PDB file of N, CA and C in Angstrom:
ATOM      1  N   MET Z1333       1.072  -1.106  -0.077  1.00 48.00           N
ATOM      2  CA  MET Z1333       0.286  -0.072   0.034  1.00 48.00           C
ATOM      3  C   MET Z1333       1.072   1.243   0.068  1.00 48.00           C
ATOM      4  N   SER Z1334       0.881   1.759  -1.301  1.00 48.00           N
ATOM      5  CA  SER Z1334       1.123   3.264  -0.869  1.00 48.00           C
ATOM      6  C   SER Z1334       0.464   4.531  -0.574  1.00 48.00           C
ATOM      7  N   ARG Z1335       1.886   4.950   0.271  1.00 50.00           N
ATOM      8  CA  ARG Z1335       1.400   6.034   0.986  1.00 50.00           C
ATOM      9  C   ARG Z1335       1.217   7.300   0.298  1.00 50.00           C
ATOM     10  N   GLY Z1336       2.303   7.294  -0.693  1.00 50.00           N
ATOM     11  CA  GLY Z1336       2.247   8.758  -1.339  1.00 50.00           C
ATOM     12  C   GLY Z1336       3.114  10.179  -0.657  1.00 50.00           C
ATOM     13  N   PHE Z1337       3.159  11.103  -1.172  1.00 52.00           N
ATOM     14  CA  PHE Z1337       3.852  11.990  -0.776  1.00 52.00           C
ATOM     15  C   PHE Z1337       3.560  12.692   0.459  1.00 52.00           C
ATOM     16  N   ASN Z1338       1.891  12.364   1.187  1.00 53.00           N
ATOM     17  CA  ASN Z1338       1.663  12.981   2.060  1.00 53.00           C
ATOM     18  C   ASN Z1338       1.783  11.957   3.186  1.00 53.00           C
ATOM     19  N   GLY Z1339       2.399  10.952   3.078  1.00 52.00           N
ATOM     20  CA  GLY Z1339       2.458   9.334   3.895  1.00 52.00           C
ATOM     21  C   GLY Z1339       3.538   9.778   5.435  1.00 52.00           C
ATOM     22  N   PRO Z1340       3.344   8.903   6.126  1.00 55.00           N
ATOM     23  CA  PRO Z1340       3.934   9.530   7.158  1.00 55.00           C
ATOM     24  C   PRO Z1340       5.358   9.930   7.614  1.00 55.00           C
ATOM     25  N   ARG Z1341       6.153  10.089   6.226  1.00 57.00           N
ATOM     26  CA  ARG Z1341       7.571  10.585   6.279  1.00 57.00           C
ATOM     27  C   ARG Z1341       7.510  11.967   5.138  1.00 57.00           C
ATOM     28  N   GLY Z1342       6.114  11.712   4.170  1.00 60.00           N
ATOM     29  CA  GLY Z1342       6.332  12.841   3.195  1.00 60.00           C
ATOM     30  C   GLY Z1342       6.138  14.431   4.043  1.00 60.00           C
ATOM     31  N   GLY Z1343       5.707  14.638   5.167  1.00 71.00           N
ATOM     32  CA  GLY Z1343       5.475  15.709   5.660  1.00 71.00           C
ATOM     33  C   GLY Z1343       6.972  16.084   6.406  1.00 71.00           C
ATOM     34  N   ASN Z1344       7.331  14.974   7.076  1.00 83.00           N
ATOM     35  CA  ASN Z1344       8.817  15.666   7.136  1.00 83.00           C
ATOM     36  C   ASN Z1344       9.943  16.260   6.291  1.00 83.00           C
ATOM     37  N   ASN Z1345       9.689  15.010   5.191  1.00 89.00           N
ATOM     38  CA  ASN Z1345      10.101  15.657   4.139  1.00 89.00           C
ATOM     39  C   ASN Z1345      10.082  17.131   3.528  1.00 89.00           C
ATOM     40  N   MET Z1346       8.649  17.334   3.504  1.00 89.00           N
ATOM     41  CA  MET Z1346       8.233  18.445   2.819  1.00 89.00           C
ATOM     42  C   MET Z1346       8.812  19.997   3.777  1.00 89.00           C
ATOM     43  N   ASN Z1347       8.645  19.516   5.333  1.00 91.00           N
ATOM     44  CA  ASN Z1347       9.249  20.452   6.077  1.00 91.00           C
ATOM     45  C   ASN Z1347      10.485  20.830   6.036  1.00 91.00           C
ATOM     46  N   HIS Z1348      11.341  19.679   5.904  1.00 89.00           N
ATOM     47  CA  HIS Z1348      12.786  19.847   5.809  1.00 89.00           C
ATOM     48  C   HIS Z1348      13.428  20.504   4.244  1.00 89.00           C
ATOM     49  N   MET Z1349      12.034  20.070   3.195  1.00 89.00           N
ATOM     50  CA  MET Z1349      12.832  21.344   2.386  1.00 89.00           C
ATOM     51  C   MET Z1349      12.339  22.469   2.095  1.00 89.00           C
ATOM     52  N   MET Z1350      11.093  22.986   3.022  1.00 91.00           N
ATOM     53  CA  MET Z1350      10.965  24.218   3.175  1.00 91.00           C
ATOM     54  C   MET Z1350      11.783  25.102   4.212  1.00 91.00           C
ATOM     55  N   LYS Z1351      12.507  24.086   5.127  1.00 91.00           N
ATOM     56  CA  LYS Z1351      13.737  24.473   5.813  1.00 91.00           C
ATOM     57  C   LYS Z1351      14.901  25.176   5.231  1.00 91.00           C
ATOM     58  N   GLN Z1352      14.808  24.200   4.080  1.00 89.00           N
ATOM     59  CA  GLN Z1352      16.348  24.062   3.345  1.00 89.00           C
ATOM     60  C   GLN Z1352      15.952  25.623   2.384  1.00 89.00           C
ATOM     61  N   MET Z1353      14.926  25.513   1.720  1.00 89.00           N
ATOM     62  CA  MET Z1353      14.482  26.768   0.929  1.00 89.00           C
ATOM     63  C   MET Z1353      14.738  28.161   1.408  1.00 89.00           C
ATOM     64  N   GLN Z1354      13.965  27.957   3.191  1.00 93.00           N
ATOM     65  CA  GLN Z1354      14.309  29.565   3.638  1.00 93.00           C
ATOM     66  C   GLN Z1354      15.886  29.759   4.059  1.00 93.00           C
ATOM     67  N   LYS Z1355      16.700  28.546   4.425  1.00 91.00           N
ATOM     68  CA  LYS Z1355      18.065  28.946   4.423  1.00 91.00           C
ATOM     69  C   LYS Z1355      19.020  29.439   3.296  1.00 91.00           C
ATOM     70  N   LEU Z1356      18.226  29.015   2.383  1.00 90.00           N
ATOM     71  CA  LEU Z1356      18.650  29.189   0.901  1.00 90.00           C
ATOM     72  C   LEU Z1356      18.688  30.309   0.312  1.00 90.00           C
ATOM     73  N   GLN Z1357      17.190  31.044   0.991  1.00 90.00           N
ATOM     74  CA  GLN Z1357      16.908  32.188   0.573  1.00 90.00           C
ATOM     75  C   GLN Z1357      17.453  33.299   1.271  1.00 90.00           C
ATOM     76  N   LYS Z1358      18.017  33.236   2.529  1.00 93.00           N
ATOM     77  CA  LYS Z1358      18.289  33.904   3.453  1.00 93.00           C
ATOM     78  C   LYS Z1358      19.633  34.405   3.127  1.00 93.00           C
ATOM     79  N   GLN Z1359      20.348  33.294   2.666  1.00 92.00           N
ATOM     80  CA  GLN Z1359      21.942  33.135   1.925  1.00 92.00           C
ATOM     81  C   GLN Z1359      21.787  34.042   0.906  1.00 92.00           C
ATOM     82  N   MET Z1360      20.934  33.711   0.368  1.00 92.00           N
ATOM     83  CA  MET Z1360      20.906  34.738  -1.227  1.00 92.00           C
ATOM     84  C   MET Z1360      20.747  36.209  -0.653  1.00 92.00           C
ATOM     85  N   THR Z1361      19.817  36.650   0.194  1.00 93.00           N
ATOM     86  CA  THR Z1361      19.389  37.844   0.369  1.00 93.00           C
ATOM     87  C   THR Z1361      21.079  38.488   0.760  1.00 93.00           C
ATOM     88  N   GLU Z1362      21.420  37.614   1.663  1.00 93.00           N
ATOM     89  CA  GLU Z1362      22.615  38.381   2.571  1.00 93.00           C
ATOM     90  C   GLU Z1362      23.734  38.542   1.234  1.00 93.00           C
ATOM     91  N   ALA Z1363      23.978  37.452   0.574  1.00 92.00           N
ATOM     92  CA  ALA Z1363      25.074  37.318  -0.480  1.00 92.00           C
ATOM     93  C   ALA Z1363      24.883  38.661  -1.655  1.00 92.00           C
ATOM     94  N   GLN Z1364      23.658  39.155  -1.755  1.00 92.00           N
ATOM     95  CA  GLN Z1364      23.216  39.826  -2.475  1.00 92.00           C
ATOM     96  C   GLN Z1364      23.354  41.281  -2.097  1.00 92.00           C
ATOM     97  N   GLU Z1365      23.065  41.187  -0.471  1.00 94.00           N
ATOM     98  CA  GLU Z1365      23.168  42.445  -0.275  1.00 94.00           C
ATOM     99  C   GLU Z1365      25.285  43.233   0.072  1.00 94.00           C
ATOM    100  N   LYS Z1366      25.716  41.816   0.282  1.00 94.00           N
ATOM    101  CA  LYS Z1366      27.300  42.027   0.033  1.00 94.00           C
ATOM    102  C   LYS Z1366      27.677  42.358  -0.923  1.00 94.00           C
ATOM    103  N   ILE Z1367      26.966  41.875  -2.327  1.00 94.00           N
ATOM    104  CA  ILE Z1367      27.492  42.395  -3.805  1.00 94.00           C
ATOM    105  C   ILE Z1367      27.131  43.714  -4.212  1.00 94.00           C
ATOM    106  N   ASP Z1368      26.095  43.970  -3.480  1.00 94.00           N
ATOM    107  CA  ASP Z1368      25.166  45.055  -3.693  1.00 94.00           C
ATOM    108  C   ASP Z1368      26.038  46.409  -3.124  1.00 94.00           C
ATOM    109  N   GLN Z1369      26.846  46.169  -2.103  1.00 94.00           N
ATOM    110  CA  GLN Z1369      27.629  47.228  -1.633  1.00 94.00           C
ATOM    111  C   GLN Z1369      29.178  47.138  -1.883  1.00 94.00           C
ATOM    112  N   THR Z1370      29.464  46.363  -2.437  1.00 96.00           N
ATOM    113  CA  THR Z1370      30.975  45.964  -3.290  1.00 96.00           C
ATOM    114  C   THR Z1370      30.851  46.861  -4.439  1.00 96.00           C
ATOM    115  N   GLU Z1371      32.479  47.044  -4.581  1.00 97.00           N
ATOM    116  CA  GLU Z1371      32.611  48.600  -5.393  1.00 97.00           C
ATOM    117  C   GLU Z1371      33.646  47.524  -6.449  1.00 97.00           C
ATOM    118  N   PHE Z1372      33.411  47.760  -7.571  1.00 97.00           N
ATOM    119  CA  PHE Z1372      33.867  47.267  -8.977  1.00 97.00           C
ATOM    120  C   PHE Z1372      34.508  48.528  -9.731  1.00 97.00           C
ATOM    121  N   GLU Z1373      35.638  47.946 -10.161  1.00 97.00           N
ATOM    122  CA  GLU Z1373      36.920  49.333 -10.521  1.00 97.00           C
ATOM    123  C   GLU Z1373      37.159  48.738 -11.982  1.00 97.00           C
ATOM    124  N   ALA Z1374      37.375  49.376 -13.174  1.00 98.00           N
ATOM    125  CA  ALA Z1374      37.614  49.478 -14.231  1.00 98.00           C
ATOM    126  C   ALA Z1374      38.401  50.479 -14.830  1.00 98.00           C
ATOM    127  N   THR Z1375      39.548  50.207 -15.704  1.00 97.00           N
ATOM    128  CA  THR Z1375      40.439  51.032 -16.257  1.00 97.00           C
ATOM    129  C   THR Z1375      40.135  51.025 -17.490  1.00 97.00           C
ATOM    130  N   SER Z1376      40.591  52.153 -18.208  1.00 97.00           N
ATOM    131  CA  SER Z1376      41.178  51.964 -19.770  1.00 97.00           C
ATOM    132  C   SER Z1376      41.878  52.929 -20.439  1.00 97.00           C
ATOM    133  N   GLY Z1377      42.845  52.811 -21.406  1.00 96.00           N
ATOM    134  CA  GLY Z1377      43.574  53.865 -22.029  1.00 96.00           C
ATOM    135  C   GLY Z1377      44.711  53.701 -20.856  1.00 96.00           C
ATOM    136  N   GLY Z1378      45.285  52.385 -20.828  1.00 96.00           N
ATOM    137  CA  GLY Z1378      46.357  52.366 -19.544  1.00 96.00           C
ATOM    138  C   GLY Z1378      46.309  52.797 -18.564  1.00 96.00           C
ATOM    139  N   GLY Z1379      44.607  53.133 -17.466  1.00 96.00           N
ATOM    140  CA  GLY Z1379      44.628  53.961 -16.765  1.00 96.00           C
ATOM    141  C   GLY Z1379      44.233  55.290 -16.423  1.00 96.00           C
ATOM    142  N   MET Z1380      44.209  55.910 -17.760  1.00 97.00           N
ATOM    143  CA  MET Z1380      43.706  57.443 -17.880  1.00 97.00           C
ATOM    144  C   MET Z1380      42.167  57.083 -17.615  1.00 97.00           C
ATOM    145  N   VAL Z1381      41.222  56.828 -18.126  1.00 97.00           N
ATOM    146  CA  VAL Z1381      40.193  56.288 -17.381  1.00 97.00           C
ATOM    147  C   VAL Z1381      39.538  55.435 -16.180  1.00 97.00           C
ATOM    148  N   LYS Z1382      39.203  55.732 -15.231  1.00 98.00           N
ATOM    149  CA  LYS Z1382      38.882  54.605 -14.249  1.00 98.00           C
ATOM    150  C   LYS Z1382      37.408  54.924 -13.818  1.00 98.00           C
ATOM    151  N   ALA Z1383      36.817  53.340 -13.767  1.00 98.00           N
ATOM    152  CA  ALA Z1383      35.141  53.915 -13.882  1.00 98.00           C
ATOM    153  C   ALA Z1383      34.725  53.009 -12.644  1.00 98.00           C
ATOM    154  N   VAL Z1384      34.281  53.308 -11.657  1.00 97.00           N
ATOM    155  CA  VAL Z1384      33.596  52.400 -10.046  1.00 97.00           C
ATOM    156  C   VAL Z1384      32.258  52.778 -10.343  1.00 97.00           C
ATOM    157  N   VAL Z1385      31.803  51.061 -10.538  1.00 97.00           N
ATOM    158  CA  VAL Z1385      30.479  50.998 -10.354  1.00 97.00           C
ATOM    159  C   VAL Z1385      30.052  50.011  -8.769  1.00 97.00           C
ATOM    160  N   ASN Z1386      29.018  49.918  -8.037  1.00 96.00           N
ATOM    161  CA  ASN Z1386      28.484  49.252  -7.278  1.00 96.00           C
ATOM    162  C   ASN Z1386      28.000  47.677  -7.944  1.00 96.00           C
ATOM    163  N   GLY Z1387      27.744  46.888  -6.732  1.00 94.00           N
ATOM    164  CA  GLY Z1387      27.073  45.588  -7.307  1.00 94.00           C
ATOM    165  C   GLY Z1387      25.744  45.711  -7.606  1.00 94.00           C
ATOM    166  N   LYS Z1388      24.853  46.881  -7.775  1.00 93.00           N
ATOM    167  CA  LYS Z1388      23.730  47.532  -8.174  1.00 93.00           C
ATOM    168  C   LYS Z1388      23.899  47.799  -9.490  1.00 93.00           C
ATOM    169  N   ARG Z1389      25.100  47.564  -9.848  1.00 92.00           N
ATOM    170  CA  ARG Z1389      25.044  48.190 -11.436  1.00 92.00           C
ATOM    171  C   ARG Z1389      25.448  49.838 -11.698  1.00 92.00           C
ATOM    172  N   GLU Z1390      25.709  50.305 -10.633  1.00 95.00           N
ATOM    173  CA  GLU Z1390      25.270  51.968 -10.407  1.00 95.00           C
ATOM    174  C   GLU Z1390      26.558  52.443 -10.510  1.00 95.00           C
ATOM    175  N   LEU Z1391      26.773  53.400 -11.473  1.00 97.00           N
ATOM    176  CA  LEU Z1391      28.253  54.260 -11.727  1.00 97.00           C
ATOM    177  C   LEU Z1391      28.167  54.911 -10.430  1.00 97.00           C
ATOM    178  N   MET Z1392      29.372  54.884  -9.858  1.00 97.00           N
ATOM    179  CA  MET Z1392      29.707  55.684  -8.373  1.00 97.00           C
ATOM    180  C   MET Z1392      30.428  56.460  -8.390  1.00 97.00           C
ATOM    181  N   SER Z1393      31.856  56.463  -9.711  1.00 97.00           N
ATOM    182  CA  SER Z1393      32.549  57.463  -9.509  1.00 97.00           C
ATOM    183  C   SER Z1393      33.213  57.395 -11.076  1.00 97.00           C
ATOM    184  N   LEU Z1394      33.863  58.543 -11.441  1.00 97.00           N
ATOM    185  CA  LEU Z1394      34.239  58.183 -13.011  1.00 97.00           C
ATOM    186  C   LEU Z1394      35.440  59.394 -12.809  1.00 97.00           C
ATOM    187  N   GLU Z1395      36.471  58.581 -13.174  1.00 97.00           N
ATOM    188  CA  GLU Z1395      37.660  59.748 -13.197  1.00 97.00           C
ATOM    189  C   GLU Z1395      38.706  59.674 -14.647  1.00 97.00           C
ATOM    190  N   ILE Z1396      38.472  61.116 -15.455  1.00 97.00           N
ATOM    191  CA  ILE Z1396      39.485  61.440 -16.257  1.00 97.00           C
ATOM    192  C   ILE Z1396      40.648  61.602 -16.313  1.00 97.00           C
ATOM    193  N   ASN Z1397      41.721  61.506 -16.503  1.00 96.00           N
ATOM    194  CA  ASN Z1397      42.844  62.097 -16.505  1.00 96.00           C
ATOM    195  C   ASN Z1397      43.000  63.040 -17.612  1.00 96.00           C
ATOM    196  N   PRO Z1398      43.432  64.314 -17.188  1.00 95.00           N
ATOM    197  CA  PRO Z1398      43.293  65.389 -17.656  1.00 95.00           C
ATOM    198  C   PRO Z1398      44.194  65.743 -19.353  1.00 95.00           C
ATOM    199  N   GLU Z1399      45.344  64.765 -19.280  1.00 95.00           N
ATOM    200  CA  GLU Z1399      46.219  64.526 -20.541  1.00 95.00           C
ATOM    201  C   GLU Z1399      45.212  63.596 -21.284  1.00 95.00           C
ATOM    202  N   VAL Z1400      44.446  62.902 -21.202  1.00 93.00           N
ATOM    203  CA  VAL Z1400      43.667  62.330 -22.120  1.00 93.00           C
ATOM    204  C   VAL Z1400      42.799  63.079 -22.993  1.00 93.00           C
ATOM    205  N   VAL Z1401      42.232  64.414 -22.085  1.00 94.00           N
ATOM    206  CA  VAL Z1401      41.342  65.452 -23.023  1.00 94.00           C
ATOM    207  C   VAL Z1401      41.793  66.061 -23.936  1.00 94.00           C
ATOM    208  N   ASP Z1402      41.245  65.661 -25.120  1.00 93.00           N
ATOM    209  CA  ASP Z1402      42.100  66.054 -26.356  1.00 93.00           C
ATOM    210  C   ASP Z1402      40.774  66.924 -27.042  1.00 93.00           C
ATOM    211  N   PRO Z1403      40.402  68.248 -27.081  1.00 93.00           N
ATOM    212  CA  PRO Z1403      39.217  68.846 -27.733  1.00 93.00           C
ATOM    213  C   PRO Z1403      39.197  68.592 -29.207  1.00 93.00           C
ATOM    214  N   GLU Z1404      40.010  68.037 -29.949  1.00 94.00           N
ATOM    215  CA  GLU Z1404      40.443  67.405 -31.076  1.00 94.00           C
ATOM    216  C   GLU Z1404      39.747  66.187 -31.738  1.00 94.00           C
ATOM    217  N   ASP Z1405      39.631  65.147 -30.279  1.00 94.00           N
ATOM    218  CA  ASP Z1405      39.490  63.838 -30.287  1.00 94.00           C
ATOM    219  C   ASP Z1405      38.665  63.594 -29.165  1.00 94.00           C
ATOM    220  N   VAL Z1406      37.514  63.833 -29.164  1.00 94.00           N
ATOM    221  CA  VAL Z1406      36.048  63.832 -28.120  1.00 94.00           C
ATOM    222  C   VAL Z1406      35.738  62.306 -28.420  1.00 94.00           C
ATOM    223  N   ASP Z1407      36.437  61.620 -29.702  1.00 95.00           N
ATOM    224  CA  ASP Z1407      35.430  60.486 -29.891  1.00 95.00           C
ATOM    225  C   ASP Z1407      36.669  59.277 -28.977  1.00 95.00           C
ATOM    226  N   MET Z1408      37.698  59.663 -28.756  1.00 95.00           N
ATOM    227  CA  MET Z1408      38.235  58.540 -28.319  1.00 95.00           C
ATOM    228  C   MET Z1408      38.331  58.496 -26.735  1.00 95.00           C
ATOM    229  N   LEU Z1409      37.988  60.208 -26.262  1.00 95.00           N
ATOM    230  CA  LEU Z1409      37.205  59.815 -24.776  1.00 95.00           C
ATOM    231  C   LEU Z1409      35.884  59.417 -24.341  1.00 95.00           C
ATOM    232  N   THR Z1410      35.414  59.697 -25.390  1.00 96.00           N
ATOM    233  CA  THR Z1410      34.025  58.956 -25.327  1.00 96.00           C
ATOM    234  C   THR Z1410      34.266  57.053 -25.378  1.00 96.00           C
ATOM    235  N   ASP Z1411      34.942  56.667 -26.266  1.00 96.00           N
ATOM    236  CA  ASP Z1411      35.583  55.052 -26.512  1.00 96.00           C
ATOM    237  C   ASP Z1411      36.161  54.509 -24.807  1.00 96.00           C
ATOM    238  N   LEU Z1412      37.034  55.519 -24.293  1.00 96.00           N
ATOM    239  CA  LEU Z1412      37.796  55.301 -23.559  1.00 96.00           C
ATOM    240  C   LEU Z1412      36.549  55.071 -22.250  1.00 96.00           C
ATOM    241  N   VAL Z1413      35.720  56.163 -22.104  1.00 97.00           N
ATOM    242  CA  VAL Z1413      34.759  55.971 -20.976  1.00 97.00           C
ATOM    243  C   VAL Z1413      33.728  54.638 -21.260  1.00 97.00           C
ATOM    244  N   LEU Z1414      33.471  54.727 -22.197  1.00 97.00           N
ATOM    245  CA  LEU Z1414      32.582  53.745 -22.771  1.00 97.00           C
ATOM    246  C   LEU Z1414      32.924  52.119 -22.023  1.00 97.00           C
ATOM    247  N   VAL Z1415      34.655  52.247 -22.520  1.00 97.00           N
ATOM    248  CA  VAL Z1415      35.185  50.690 -22.460  1.00 97.00           C
ATOM    249  C   VAL Z1415      35.073  50.663 -20.547  1.00 97.00           C
ATOM    250  N   ALA Z1416      35.753  51.578 -19.643  1.00 97.00           N
ATOM    251  CA  ALA Z1416      35.700  51.397 -18.712  1.00 97.00           C
ATOM    252  C   ALA Z1416      34.458  51.216 -17.899  1.00 97.00           C
ATOM    253  N   VAL Z1417      33.522  51.992 -18.370  1.00 97.00           N
ATOM    254  CA  VAL Z1417      32.234  51.587 -17.660  1.00 97.00           C
ATOM    255  C   VAL Z1417      31.632  50.331 -17.902  1.00 97.00           C
ATOM    256  N   ASN Z1418      31.513  49.549 -19.173  1.00 97.00           N
ATOM    257  CA  ASN Z1418      31.062  48.608 -19.135  1.00 97.00           C
ATOM    258  C   ASN Z1418      31.758  47.506 -18.852  1.00 97.00           C
ATOM    259  N   ASP Z1419      33.117  47.539 -18.589  1.00 97.00           N
ATOM    260  CA  ASP Z1419      34.170  46.668 -18.080  1.00 97.00           C
ATOM    261  C   ASP Z1419      34.009  46.472 -16.882  1.00 97.00           C
ATOM    262  N   ALA Z1420      33.675  47.768 -15.669  1.00 97.00           N
ATOM    263  CA  ALA Z1420      33.330  47.650 -14.667  1.00 97.00           C
ATOM    264  C   ALA Z1420      31.873  46.938 -14.216  1.00 97.00           C
ATOM    265  N   LEU Z1421      30.753  47.142 -15.270  1.00 97.00           N
ATOM    266  CA  LEU Z1421      29.541  46.690 -14.784  1.00 97.00           C
ATOM    267  C   LEU Z1421      29.496  45.154 -15.220  1.00 97.00           C
ATOM    268  N   GLY Z1422      30.345  44.985 -16.144  1.00 96.00           N
ATOM    269  CA  GLY Z1422      30.554  43.356 -16.143  1.00 96.00           C
ATOM    270  C   GLY Z1422      31.086  42.768 -15.283  1.00 96.00           C
ATOM    271  N   LYS Z1423      32.141  43.356 -14.521  1.00 96.00           N
ATOM    272  CA  LYS Z1423      32.743  42.912 -13.182  1.00 96.00           C
ATOM    273  C   LYS Z1423      31.779  42.477 -12.170  1.00 96.00           C
ATOM    274  N   ALA Z1424      30.788  43.572 -11.802  1.00 95.00           N
ATOM    275  CA  ALA Z1424      29.799  43.622 -11.443  1.00 95.00           C
ATOM    276  C   ALA Z1424      28.634  42.206 -11.226  1.00 95.00           C
ATOM    277  N   LEU Z1425      28.110  42.388 -12.914  1.00 94.00           N
ATOM    278  CA  LEU Z1425      27.567  41.404 -13.225  1.00 94.00           C
ATOM    279  C   LEU Z1425      28.166  39.937 -12.639  1.00 94.00           C
ATOM    280  N   GLU Z1426      29.258  39.916 -13.043  1.00 94.00           N
ATOM    281  CA  GLU Z1426      30.012  38.411 -13.070  1.00 94.00           C
ATOM    282  C   GLU Z1426      30.065  38.167 -11.855  1.00 94.00           C
ATOM    283  N   ALA Z1427      30.082  38.842 -10.620  1.00 93.00           N
ATOM    284  CA  ALA Z1427      30.683  38.517  -9.429  1.00 93.00           C
ATOM    285  C   ALA Z1427      28.983  37.948  -8.678  1.00 93.00           C
ATOM    286  N   ASN Z1428      27.988  38.787  -9.168  1.00 91.00           N
ATOM    287  CA  ASN Z1428      26.767  38.180  -8.820  1.00 91.00           C
ATOM    288  C   ASN Z1428      26.446  37.173  -9.227  1.00 91.00           C
ATOM    289  N   GLU Z1429      26.583  36.918 -10.809  1.00 90.00           N
ATOM    290  CA  GLU Z1429      26.048  35.499 -11.317  1.00 90.00           C
ATOM    291  C   GLU Z1429      26.898  34.390 -10.496  1.00 90.00           C
ATOM    292  N   SER Z1430      28.243  34.602 -10.468  1.00 91.00           N
ATOM    293  CA  SER Z1430      29.102  33.533  -9.842  1.00 91.00           C
ATOM    294  C   SER Z1430      28.599  33.274  -8.334  1.00 91.00           C
ATOM    295  N   GLU Z1431      28.624  34.479  -7.552  1.00 89.00           N
ATOM    296  CA  GLU Z1431      27.673  33.792  -6.175  1.00 89.00           C
ATOM    297  C   GLU Z1431      26.618  33.632  -5.965  1.00 89.00           C
ATOM    298  N   MET Z1432      25.502  33.706  -6.886  1.00 86.00           N
ATOM    299  CA  MET Z1432      24.289  33.333  -6.805  1.00 86.00           C
ATOM    300  C   MET Z1432      24.529  31.738  -7.369  1.00 86.00           C
ATOM    301  N   GLY Z1433      25.205  31.549  -8.317  1.00 87.00           N
ATOM    302  CA  GLY Z1433      25.400  30.157  -8.806  1.00 87.00           C
ATOM    303  C   GLY Z1433      26.194  29.236  -7.415  1.00 87.00           C
ATOM    304  N   ARG Z1434      27.156  30.007  -6.995  1.00 87.00           N
ATOM    305  CA  ARG Z1434      27.906  28.985  -6.216  1.00 87.00           C
ATOM    306  C   ARG Z1434      26.727  28.836  -4.767  1.00 87.00           C
ATOM    307  N   LEU Z1435      25.642  29.131  -4.606  1.00 83.00           N
ATOM    308  CA  LEU Z1435      24.555  29.369  -3.625  1.00 83.00           C
ATOM    309  C   LEU Z1435      23.154  28.176  -4.261  1.00 83.00           C
ATOM    310  N   THR Z1436      22.959  28.201  -5.159  1.00 80.00           N
ATOM    311  CA  THR Z1436      22.183  27.457  -6.259  1.00 80.00           C
ATOM    312  C   THR Z1436      22.364  26.342  -6.665  1.00 80.00           C
ATOM    313  N   GLY Z1437      23.997  26.012  -6.317  1.00 79.00           N
ATOM    314  CA  GLY Z1437      24.594  24.894  -6.679  1.00 79.00           C
ATOM    315  C   GLY Z1437      23.992  24.583  -8.489  1.00 79.00           C
ATOM    316  N   GLY Z1438      23.788  25.723  -9.275  1.00 62.00           N
ATOM    317  CA  GLY Z1438      23.338  25.622 -10.423  1.00 62.00           C
ATOM    318  C   GLY Z1438      22.394  25.510 -11.025  1.00 62.00           C
ATOM    319  N   LEU Z1439      21.161  25.569 -10.084  1.00 66.00           N
ATOM    320  CA  LEU Z1439      19.937  25.508 -10.326  1.00 66.00           C
ATOM    321  C   LEU Z1439      19.698  26.423 -11.354  1.00 66.00           C
ATOM    322  N   ASN Z1440      18.615  26.028 -12.161  1.00 61.00           N
ATOM    323  CA  ASN Z1440      18.050  27.529 -12.955  1.00 61.00           C
ATOM    324  C   ASN Z1440      17.051  27.704 -12.156  1.00 61.00           C
ATOM    325  N   ILE Z1441      17.074  29.087 -11.666  1.00 60.00           N
ATOM    326  CA  ILE Z1441      16.077  29.400 -11.056  1.00 60.00           C
ATOM    327  C   ILE Z1441      15.377  30.709 -11.826  1.00 60.00           C
ATOM    328  N   PRO Z1442      14.181  30.818 -12.168  1.00 61.00           N
ATOM    329  CA  PRO Z1442      13.950  32.082 -12.957  1.00 61.00           C
ATOM    330  C   PRO Z1442      14.156  33.215 -11.966  1.00 61.00           C
ATOM    331  N   GLY Z1443      14.741  34.665 -12.668  1.00 58.00           N
ATOM    332  CA  GLY Z1443      15.154  35.603 -11.834  1.00 58.00           C
ATOM    333  C   GLY Z1443      16.192  35.746 -11.399  1.00 58.00           C
ATOM    334  N   LEU Z1444      16.832  34.712 -11.476  1.00 51.00           N
ATOM    335  CA  LEU Z1444      18.493  34.674 -10.309  1.00 51.00           C
ATOM    336  C   LEU Z1444      19.000  34.705 -11.728  1.00 51.00           C
TER     337      LEU Z1444
END
């Protein structure tokens, strides 16, 4: 006679699974808060442009060495800024994906 999922042990398994999910959710929230507060830095042009973003992928600071500012070549400066900012944003995204992947053990959970 099969007792199914809700048999004598089924409830215990469900309680255990719910506790594990709550623990995972807490760990993920804590990890996300830590990542959100972490700053990620990237440079371009040999350090002439430096961008700093946080884990929320917000630009926190942008430093441009005056030596790279050439009114005759604004396109180059624009490219250097884009490279630095996009690289810093990529580092923040990579850190987030890595940490969440570590916590979920590679589970494909929508929204993570």
